[in-house]
Short mmCIF file of C-alpha atoms in Angstrom, two decimals:
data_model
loop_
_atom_site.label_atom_id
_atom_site.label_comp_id
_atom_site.label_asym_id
_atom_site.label_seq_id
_atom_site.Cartn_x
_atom_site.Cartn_y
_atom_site.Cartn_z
CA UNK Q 1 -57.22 -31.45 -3.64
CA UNK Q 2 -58.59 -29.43 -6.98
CA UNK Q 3 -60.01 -26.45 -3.93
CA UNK Q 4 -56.46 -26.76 -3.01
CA UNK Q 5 -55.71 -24.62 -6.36
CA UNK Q 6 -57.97 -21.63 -5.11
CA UNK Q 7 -55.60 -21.98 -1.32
CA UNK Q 8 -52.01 -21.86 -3.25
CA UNK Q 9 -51.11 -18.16 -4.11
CA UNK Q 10 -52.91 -17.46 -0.64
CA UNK Q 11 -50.74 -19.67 1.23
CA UNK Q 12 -47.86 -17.42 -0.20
CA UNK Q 13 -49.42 -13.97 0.73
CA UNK Q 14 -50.15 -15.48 4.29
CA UNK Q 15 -46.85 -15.56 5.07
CA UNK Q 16 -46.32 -12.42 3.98
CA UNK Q 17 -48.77 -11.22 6.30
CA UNK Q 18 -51.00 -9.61 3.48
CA UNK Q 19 -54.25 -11.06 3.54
CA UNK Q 20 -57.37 -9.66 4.67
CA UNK Q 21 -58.59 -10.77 8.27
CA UNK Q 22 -61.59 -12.32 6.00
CA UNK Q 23 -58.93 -14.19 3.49
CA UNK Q 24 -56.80 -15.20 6.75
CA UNK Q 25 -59.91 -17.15 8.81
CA UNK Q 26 -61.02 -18.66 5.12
CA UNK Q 27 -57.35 -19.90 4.76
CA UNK Q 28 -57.41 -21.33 8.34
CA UNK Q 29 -60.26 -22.60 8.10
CA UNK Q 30 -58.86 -25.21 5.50
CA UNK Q 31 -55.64 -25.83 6.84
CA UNK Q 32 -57.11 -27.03 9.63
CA UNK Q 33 -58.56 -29.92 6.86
CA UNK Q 34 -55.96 -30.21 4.62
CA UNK Q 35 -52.72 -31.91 5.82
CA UNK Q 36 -51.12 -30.73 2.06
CA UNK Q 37 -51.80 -27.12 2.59
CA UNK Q 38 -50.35 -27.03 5.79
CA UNK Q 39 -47.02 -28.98 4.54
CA UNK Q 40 -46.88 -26.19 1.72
CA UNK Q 41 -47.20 -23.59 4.35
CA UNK Q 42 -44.71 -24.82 6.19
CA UNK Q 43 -42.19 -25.88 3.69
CA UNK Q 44 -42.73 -22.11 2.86
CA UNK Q 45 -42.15 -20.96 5.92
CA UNK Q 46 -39.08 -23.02 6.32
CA UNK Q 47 -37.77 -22.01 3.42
CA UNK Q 48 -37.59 -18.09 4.11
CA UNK Q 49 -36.59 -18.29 7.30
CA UNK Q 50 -33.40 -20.40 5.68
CA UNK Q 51 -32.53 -17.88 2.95
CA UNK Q 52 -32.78 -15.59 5.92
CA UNK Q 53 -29.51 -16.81 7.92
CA UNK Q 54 -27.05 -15.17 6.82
CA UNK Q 55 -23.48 -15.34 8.02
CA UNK Q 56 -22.92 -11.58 8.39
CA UNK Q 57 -18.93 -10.54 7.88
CA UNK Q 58 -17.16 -9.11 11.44
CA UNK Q 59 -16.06 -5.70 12.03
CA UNK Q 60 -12.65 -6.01 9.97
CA UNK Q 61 -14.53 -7.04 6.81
CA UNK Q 62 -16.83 -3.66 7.23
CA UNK Q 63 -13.25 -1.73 7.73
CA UNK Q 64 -11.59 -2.69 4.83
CA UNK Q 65 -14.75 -2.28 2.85
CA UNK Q 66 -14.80 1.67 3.67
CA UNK Q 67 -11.72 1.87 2.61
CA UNK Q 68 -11.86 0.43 -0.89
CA UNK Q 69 -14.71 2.23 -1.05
CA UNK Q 70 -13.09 5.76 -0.57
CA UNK Q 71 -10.06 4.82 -2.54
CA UNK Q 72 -12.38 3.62 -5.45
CA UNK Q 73 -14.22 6.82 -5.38
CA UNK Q 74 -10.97 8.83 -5.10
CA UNK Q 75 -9.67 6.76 -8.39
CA UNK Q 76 -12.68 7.84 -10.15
CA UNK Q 77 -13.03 11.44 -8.88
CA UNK Q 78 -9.21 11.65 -10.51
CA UNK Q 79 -10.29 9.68 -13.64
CA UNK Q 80 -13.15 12.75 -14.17
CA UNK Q 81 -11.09 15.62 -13.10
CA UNK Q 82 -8.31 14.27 -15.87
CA UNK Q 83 -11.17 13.54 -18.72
CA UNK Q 84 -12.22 17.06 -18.10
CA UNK Q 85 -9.27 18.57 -18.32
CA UNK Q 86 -8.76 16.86 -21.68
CA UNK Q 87 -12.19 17.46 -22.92
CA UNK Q 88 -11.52 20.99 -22.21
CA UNK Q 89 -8.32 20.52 -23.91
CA UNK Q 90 -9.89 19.20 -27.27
CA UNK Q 91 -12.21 21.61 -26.97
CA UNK Q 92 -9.68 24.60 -26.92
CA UNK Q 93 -7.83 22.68 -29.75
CA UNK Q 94 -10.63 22.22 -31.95
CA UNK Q 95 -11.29 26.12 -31.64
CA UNK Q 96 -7.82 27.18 -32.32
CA UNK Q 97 -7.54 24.76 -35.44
CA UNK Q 98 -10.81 26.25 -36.84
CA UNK Q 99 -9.17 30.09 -36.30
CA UNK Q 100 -6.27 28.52 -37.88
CA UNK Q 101 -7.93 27.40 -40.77
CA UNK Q 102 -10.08 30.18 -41.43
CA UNK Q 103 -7.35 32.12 -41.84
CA UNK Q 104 -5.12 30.18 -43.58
CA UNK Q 105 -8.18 29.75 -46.36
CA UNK Q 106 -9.22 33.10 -46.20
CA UNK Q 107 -6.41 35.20 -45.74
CA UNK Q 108 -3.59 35.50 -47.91
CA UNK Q 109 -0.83 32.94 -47.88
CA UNK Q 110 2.13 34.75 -46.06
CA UNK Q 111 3.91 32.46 -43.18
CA UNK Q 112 5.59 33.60 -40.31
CA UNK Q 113 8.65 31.62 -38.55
CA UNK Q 114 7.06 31.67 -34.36
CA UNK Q 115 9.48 33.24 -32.28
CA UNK Q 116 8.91 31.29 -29.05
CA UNK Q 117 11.11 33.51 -26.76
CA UNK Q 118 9.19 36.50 -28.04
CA UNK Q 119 6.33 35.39 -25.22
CA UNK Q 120 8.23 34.36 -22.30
CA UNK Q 121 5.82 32.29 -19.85
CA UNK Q 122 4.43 30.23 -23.23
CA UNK Q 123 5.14 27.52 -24.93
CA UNK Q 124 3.84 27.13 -28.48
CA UNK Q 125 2.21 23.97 -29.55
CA UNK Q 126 1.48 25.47 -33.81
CA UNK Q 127 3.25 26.93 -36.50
CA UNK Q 128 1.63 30.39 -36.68
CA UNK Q 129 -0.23 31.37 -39.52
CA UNK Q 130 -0.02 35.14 -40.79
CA UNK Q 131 -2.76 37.33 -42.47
CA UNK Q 132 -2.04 40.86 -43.63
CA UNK Q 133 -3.74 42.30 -40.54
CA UNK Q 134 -3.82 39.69 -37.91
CA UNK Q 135 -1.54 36.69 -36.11
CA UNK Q 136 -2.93 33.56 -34.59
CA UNK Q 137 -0.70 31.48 -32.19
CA UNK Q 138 -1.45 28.39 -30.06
CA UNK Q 139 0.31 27.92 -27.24
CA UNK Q 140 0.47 26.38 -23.35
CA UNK Q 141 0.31 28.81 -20.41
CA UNK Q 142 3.21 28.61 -17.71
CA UNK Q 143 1.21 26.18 -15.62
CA UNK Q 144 1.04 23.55 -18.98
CA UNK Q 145 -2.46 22.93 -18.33
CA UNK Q 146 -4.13 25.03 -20.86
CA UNK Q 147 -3.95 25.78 -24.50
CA UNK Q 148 -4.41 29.29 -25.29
CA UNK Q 149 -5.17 30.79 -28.86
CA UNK Q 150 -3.97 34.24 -29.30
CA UNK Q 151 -4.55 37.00 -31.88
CA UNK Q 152 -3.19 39.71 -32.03
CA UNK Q 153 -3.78 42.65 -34.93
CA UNK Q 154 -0.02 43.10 -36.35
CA UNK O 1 -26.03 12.30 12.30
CA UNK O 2 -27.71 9.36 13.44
CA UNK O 3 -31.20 10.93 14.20
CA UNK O 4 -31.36 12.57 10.68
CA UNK O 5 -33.80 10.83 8.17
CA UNK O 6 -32.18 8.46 4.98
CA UNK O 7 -33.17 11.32 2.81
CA UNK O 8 -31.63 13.75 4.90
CA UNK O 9 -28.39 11.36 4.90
CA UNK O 10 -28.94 10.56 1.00
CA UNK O 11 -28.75 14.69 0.56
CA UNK O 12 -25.79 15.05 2.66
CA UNK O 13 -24.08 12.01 0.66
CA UNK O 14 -24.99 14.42 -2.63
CA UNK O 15 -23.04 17.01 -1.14
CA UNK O 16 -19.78 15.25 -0.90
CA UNK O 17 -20.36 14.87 3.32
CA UNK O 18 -18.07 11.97 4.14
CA UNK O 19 -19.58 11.85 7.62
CA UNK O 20 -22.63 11.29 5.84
CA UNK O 21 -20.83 8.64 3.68
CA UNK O 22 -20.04 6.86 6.78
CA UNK O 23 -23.62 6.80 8.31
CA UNK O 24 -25.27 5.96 5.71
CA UNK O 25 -22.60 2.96 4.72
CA UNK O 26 -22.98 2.15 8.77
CA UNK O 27 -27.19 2.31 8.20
CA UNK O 28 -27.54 -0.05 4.63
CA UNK O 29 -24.20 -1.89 4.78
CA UNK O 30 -25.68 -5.41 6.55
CA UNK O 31 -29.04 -4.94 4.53
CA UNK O 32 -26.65 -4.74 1.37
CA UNK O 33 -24.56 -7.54 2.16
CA UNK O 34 -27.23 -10.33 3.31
CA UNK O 35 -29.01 -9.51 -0.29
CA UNK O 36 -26.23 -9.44 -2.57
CA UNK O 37 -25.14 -13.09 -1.03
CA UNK O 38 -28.57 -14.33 -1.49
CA UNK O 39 -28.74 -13.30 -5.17
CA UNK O 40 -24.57 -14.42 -5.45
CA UNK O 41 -24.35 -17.37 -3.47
CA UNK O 42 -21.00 -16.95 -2.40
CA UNK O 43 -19.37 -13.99 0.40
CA UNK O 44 -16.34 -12.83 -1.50
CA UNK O 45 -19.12 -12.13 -4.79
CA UNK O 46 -21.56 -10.75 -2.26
CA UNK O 47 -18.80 -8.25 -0.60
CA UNK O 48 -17.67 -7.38 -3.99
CA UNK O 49 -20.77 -6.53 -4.97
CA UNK O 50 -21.80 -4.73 -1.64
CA UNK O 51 -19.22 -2.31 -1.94
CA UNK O 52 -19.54 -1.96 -5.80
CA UNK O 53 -23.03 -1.23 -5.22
CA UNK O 54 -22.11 1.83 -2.48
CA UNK O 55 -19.61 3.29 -4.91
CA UNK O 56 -22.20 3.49 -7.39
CA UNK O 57 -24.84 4.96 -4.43
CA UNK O 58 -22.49 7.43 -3.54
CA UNK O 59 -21.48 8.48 -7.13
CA UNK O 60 -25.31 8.72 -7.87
CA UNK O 61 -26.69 10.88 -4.23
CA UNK O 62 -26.51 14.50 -6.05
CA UNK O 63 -28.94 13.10 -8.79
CA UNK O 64 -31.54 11.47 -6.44
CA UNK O 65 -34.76 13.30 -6.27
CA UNK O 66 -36.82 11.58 -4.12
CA UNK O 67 -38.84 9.84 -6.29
CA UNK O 68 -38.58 6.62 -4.54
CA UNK O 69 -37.95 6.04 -1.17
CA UNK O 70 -34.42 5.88 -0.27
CA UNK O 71 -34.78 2.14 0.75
CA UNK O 72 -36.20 1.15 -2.91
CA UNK O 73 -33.93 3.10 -4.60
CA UNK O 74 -30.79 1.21 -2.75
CA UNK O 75 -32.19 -1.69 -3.36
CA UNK O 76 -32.53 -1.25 -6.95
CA UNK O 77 -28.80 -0.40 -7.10
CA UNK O 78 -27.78 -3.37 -4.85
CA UNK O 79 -29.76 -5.71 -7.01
CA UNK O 80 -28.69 -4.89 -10.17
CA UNK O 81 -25.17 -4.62 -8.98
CA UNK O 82 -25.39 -8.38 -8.07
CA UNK O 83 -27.25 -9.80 -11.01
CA UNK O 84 -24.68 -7.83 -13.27
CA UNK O 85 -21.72 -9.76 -11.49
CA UNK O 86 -23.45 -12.70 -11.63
CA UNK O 87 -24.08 -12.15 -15.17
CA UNK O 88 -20.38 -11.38 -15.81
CA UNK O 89 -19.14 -14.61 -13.33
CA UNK O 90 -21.24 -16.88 -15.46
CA UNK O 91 -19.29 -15.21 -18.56
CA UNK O 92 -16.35 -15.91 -17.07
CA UNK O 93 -17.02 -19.35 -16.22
CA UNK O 94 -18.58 -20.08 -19.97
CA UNK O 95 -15.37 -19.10 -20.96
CA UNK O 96 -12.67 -20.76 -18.55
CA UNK O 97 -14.65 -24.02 -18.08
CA UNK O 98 -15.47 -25.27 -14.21
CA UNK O 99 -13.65 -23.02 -11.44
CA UNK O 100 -13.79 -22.80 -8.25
CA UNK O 101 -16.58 -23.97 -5.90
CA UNK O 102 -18.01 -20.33 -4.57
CA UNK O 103 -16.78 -19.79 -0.63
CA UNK O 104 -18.79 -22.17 1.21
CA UNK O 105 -19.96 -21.37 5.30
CA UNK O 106 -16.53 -23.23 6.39
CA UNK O 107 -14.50 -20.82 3.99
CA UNK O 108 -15.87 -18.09 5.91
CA UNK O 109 -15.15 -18.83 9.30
CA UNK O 110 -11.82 -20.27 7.70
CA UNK O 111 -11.17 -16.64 6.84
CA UNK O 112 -11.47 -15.55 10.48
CA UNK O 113 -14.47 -13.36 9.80
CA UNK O 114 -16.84 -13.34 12.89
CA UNK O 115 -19.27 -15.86 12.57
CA UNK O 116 -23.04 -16.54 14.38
CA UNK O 117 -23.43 -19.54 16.63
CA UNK O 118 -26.93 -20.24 15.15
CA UNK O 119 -25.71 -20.00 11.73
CA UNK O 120 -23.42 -22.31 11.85
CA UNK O 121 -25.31 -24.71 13.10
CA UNK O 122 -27.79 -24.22 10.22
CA UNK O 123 -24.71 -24.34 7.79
CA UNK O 124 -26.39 -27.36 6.16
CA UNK O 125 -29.47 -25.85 5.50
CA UNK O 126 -28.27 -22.69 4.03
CA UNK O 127 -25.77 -24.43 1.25
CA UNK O 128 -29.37 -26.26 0.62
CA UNK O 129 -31.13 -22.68 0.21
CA UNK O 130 -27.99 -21.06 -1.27
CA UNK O 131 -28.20 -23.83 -4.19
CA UNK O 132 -32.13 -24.00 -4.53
CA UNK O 133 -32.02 -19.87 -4.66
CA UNK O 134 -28.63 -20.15 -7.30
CA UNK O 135 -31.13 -22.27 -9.45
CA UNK O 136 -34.22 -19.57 -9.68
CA UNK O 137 -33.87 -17.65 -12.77
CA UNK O 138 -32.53 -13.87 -11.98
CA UNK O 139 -35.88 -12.25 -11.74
CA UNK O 140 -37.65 -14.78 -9.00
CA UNK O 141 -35.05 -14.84 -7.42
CA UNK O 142 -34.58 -11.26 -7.30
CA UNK O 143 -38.22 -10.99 -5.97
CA UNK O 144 -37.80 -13.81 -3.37
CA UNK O 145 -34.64 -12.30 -1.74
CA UNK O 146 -36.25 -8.90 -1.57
CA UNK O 147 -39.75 -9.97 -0.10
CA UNK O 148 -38.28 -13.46 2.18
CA UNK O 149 -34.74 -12.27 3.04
CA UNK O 150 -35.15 -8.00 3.48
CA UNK O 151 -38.91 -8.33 3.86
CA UNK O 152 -39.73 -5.41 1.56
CA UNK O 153 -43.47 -4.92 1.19
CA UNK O 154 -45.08 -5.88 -2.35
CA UNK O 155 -45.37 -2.07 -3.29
CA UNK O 156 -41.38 -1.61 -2.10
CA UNK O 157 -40.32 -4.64 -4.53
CA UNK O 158 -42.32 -3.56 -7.49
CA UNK O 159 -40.65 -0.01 -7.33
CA UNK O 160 -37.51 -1.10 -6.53
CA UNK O 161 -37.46 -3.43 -9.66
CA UNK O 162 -39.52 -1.50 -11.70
CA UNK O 163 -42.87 -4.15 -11.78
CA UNK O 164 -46.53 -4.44 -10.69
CA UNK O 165 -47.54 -5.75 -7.62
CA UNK O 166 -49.04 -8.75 -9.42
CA UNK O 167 -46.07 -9.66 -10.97
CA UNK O 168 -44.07 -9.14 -7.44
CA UNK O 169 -46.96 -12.16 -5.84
CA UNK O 170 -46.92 -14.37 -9.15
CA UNK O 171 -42.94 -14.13 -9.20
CA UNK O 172 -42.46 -15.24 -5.42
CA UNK O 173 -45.22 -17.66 -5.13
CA UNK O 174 -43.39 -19.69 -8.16
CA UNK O 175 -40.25 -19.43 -6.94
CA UNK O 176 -41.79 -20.45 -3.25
CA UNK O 177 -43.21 -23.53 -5.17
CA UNK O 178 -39.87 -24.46 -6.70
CA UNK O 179 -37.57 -23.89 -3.28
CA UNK O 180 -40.10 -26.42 -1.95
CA UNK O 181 -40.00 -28.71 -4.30
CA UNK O 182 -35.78 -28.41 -4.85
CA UNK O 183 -35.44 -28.45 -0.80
CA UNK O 184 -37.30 -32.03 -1.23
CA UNK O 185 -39.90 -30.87 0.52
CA UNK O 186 -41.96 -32.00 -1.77
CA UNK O 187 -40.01 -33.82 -4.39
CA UNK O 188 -41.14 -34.52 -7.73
CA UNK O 189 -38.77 -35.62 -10.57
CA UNK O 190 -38.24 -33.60 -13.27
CA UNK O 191 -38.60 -29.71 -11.84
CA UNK O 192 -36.79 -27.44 -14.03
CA UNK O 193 -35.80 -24.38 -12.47
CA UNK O 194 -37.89 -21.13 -12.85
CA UNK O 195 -36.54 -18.58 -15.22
#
């Protein structure tokens, strides 16, 4: 029983069909002496072939599948398209505000009401912010998806 | 589209081919399937997991290099797919007390899906497996469904789950042992599961 130590790990890779045609015969050669062995090799035997039957789903199972699939990857194609748009949004945001800033710390303090209907096509999203020489406005192009900062030298 | 290579598919896939999509879902969907129920136990898990896992395939094809084979690589996705719902069903359970039993083989054909002769004569026997496997802790019985159930080669499991071979045959000859012992093969009180 203690040689049957040296047989157990073997008895797993011979039914994986690894061993060496010299490990194989060795194996054999005490199964054929060893009723314990052979139950083990069996029992393992038995054991994948069980985990192996599988009740595989029919044709409509497969069908609906797909299409959760596609409509899962179409709800997270959206989901990316929309986070980009925002990132890019933020990111044009976060430019305009430092502009902004800059030169409302660096230029001198004059304000100027924004006349909207002076850019037809826009609509502006910031109070504009005057400096002797130059304007900055933020604003949405006509198709809303955008913000745009413009400058112009007065 | 069928004679082309899984690589060829894979790099199709990458290029937003939905002809592709649909071979290569066609190609992996039953080897998917039969290992996410072995490593969930239950079909409605398994199918959620199955298609989970091809999302997550198909999101992924423009970043596969070829590293791995294509078979190892879907593997690896499939199988921690499933262990991450099974992680998340055992949450859920921990936190709503007992539910319900998972689908059993009579739930399935209940359900009108199409259902092998064979297998449901070996019904018994596969609740038996389904609840020895449920019992192995998630990384033998990750090994044991890849090597007994999708007969992967040693090399294929260790690079699909990221270990040496000699941790792939120490991992399925203990969880061999234990199957044996819970399928009362050879009973002995007082087995604890391997984890």
């Amino acid at each position: 029983m203690s040689q049957c130590n040296e047989f157990a790990e073997m008895i797993s890779s011979h039914v994986d069909g690894v061993l060496s045609p010299e490990e194989t015969r060795k194996l054999e050669d005490h199964l054929v002496t060893c009723s314990s062995c052979r139950a083990t090799l069996d029992a393992f035997l038995a054991a994948d072939a069980a985990a192996r039957e599988t009740v595989i789903p029919g044709e409509q199972v497969w069908t609906d599948m797909w299409d959760r699939i596609q409509s899962d990857l179409a709800t997270r194609e959206n989901r990316s398209i929309l986070f980009a748009r925002l990132w890019r949004g933020a990111a044009f945001a976060a430019a305009a505000a430092a502009i902004l800033l800059t030169l409302y710390v660096f230029g001198p303090q004059t304000r100027t009401p924004v006349d909207a209907t002076s850019r037809p096509g826009f609509q502006v999203l910031s109070v504009e912010v005057g400096a002797p020489e130059y304007t900055a406005v933020v604003m949405n192009a006509a198709d809303g998806q955008f913000p745009v900062v413009w400058i112009e030298r007065i | 589209m069928d004679e082309l290579s899984d690589h060829e598919i894979l790099a199709a896939v990458g290029r937003g081919d939905q002809a592709a999509q649909k071979e290569f879902f066609l190609r992996y969907r039953q080897k998917a399937y039969r290992a996410a129920y072995r490593l969930l136990g239950n079909d409605a898990d398994a199918l959620d997991a199955t298609s989970d896992a091809f999302v997550k395939v198909f999101r992924a094809a423009s970043g596969f290099r070829g590293e791995a084979s294509v078979k190892t690589w879907f593997y690896r996705i499939v199988v921690n797919t499933s262990l991450d719902l099974a992680r998340k069903r055992k949450r859920m359970l921990s936190l709503d007390g007992p539910g319900e039993e998972p689908g059993s083989l009579a739930d399935f054909i209940d359900s009108g899906q199409e259902t092998p002769p064979e297998a449901v004569l070996r019904g018994e026997m596969s609740e038996k497996i389904s609840a020895a496997i449920d019992a192995l802790g998630e990384k033998h019985r990750s090994v044991f469904v890849l090597a007994a159930v999708e007969q992967l080669s040693y090399r294929e499991i260790a690079d699909a789950l990221g270990i040496s071979i000699g941790t792939v045959m120490s991992r399925l000859f203990y969880a061999r042992k234990y199957l044996q012992k819970s399928l009362s093969m050879h009973v002995e009180a007082g087995d604890e599961p391997v984890q």
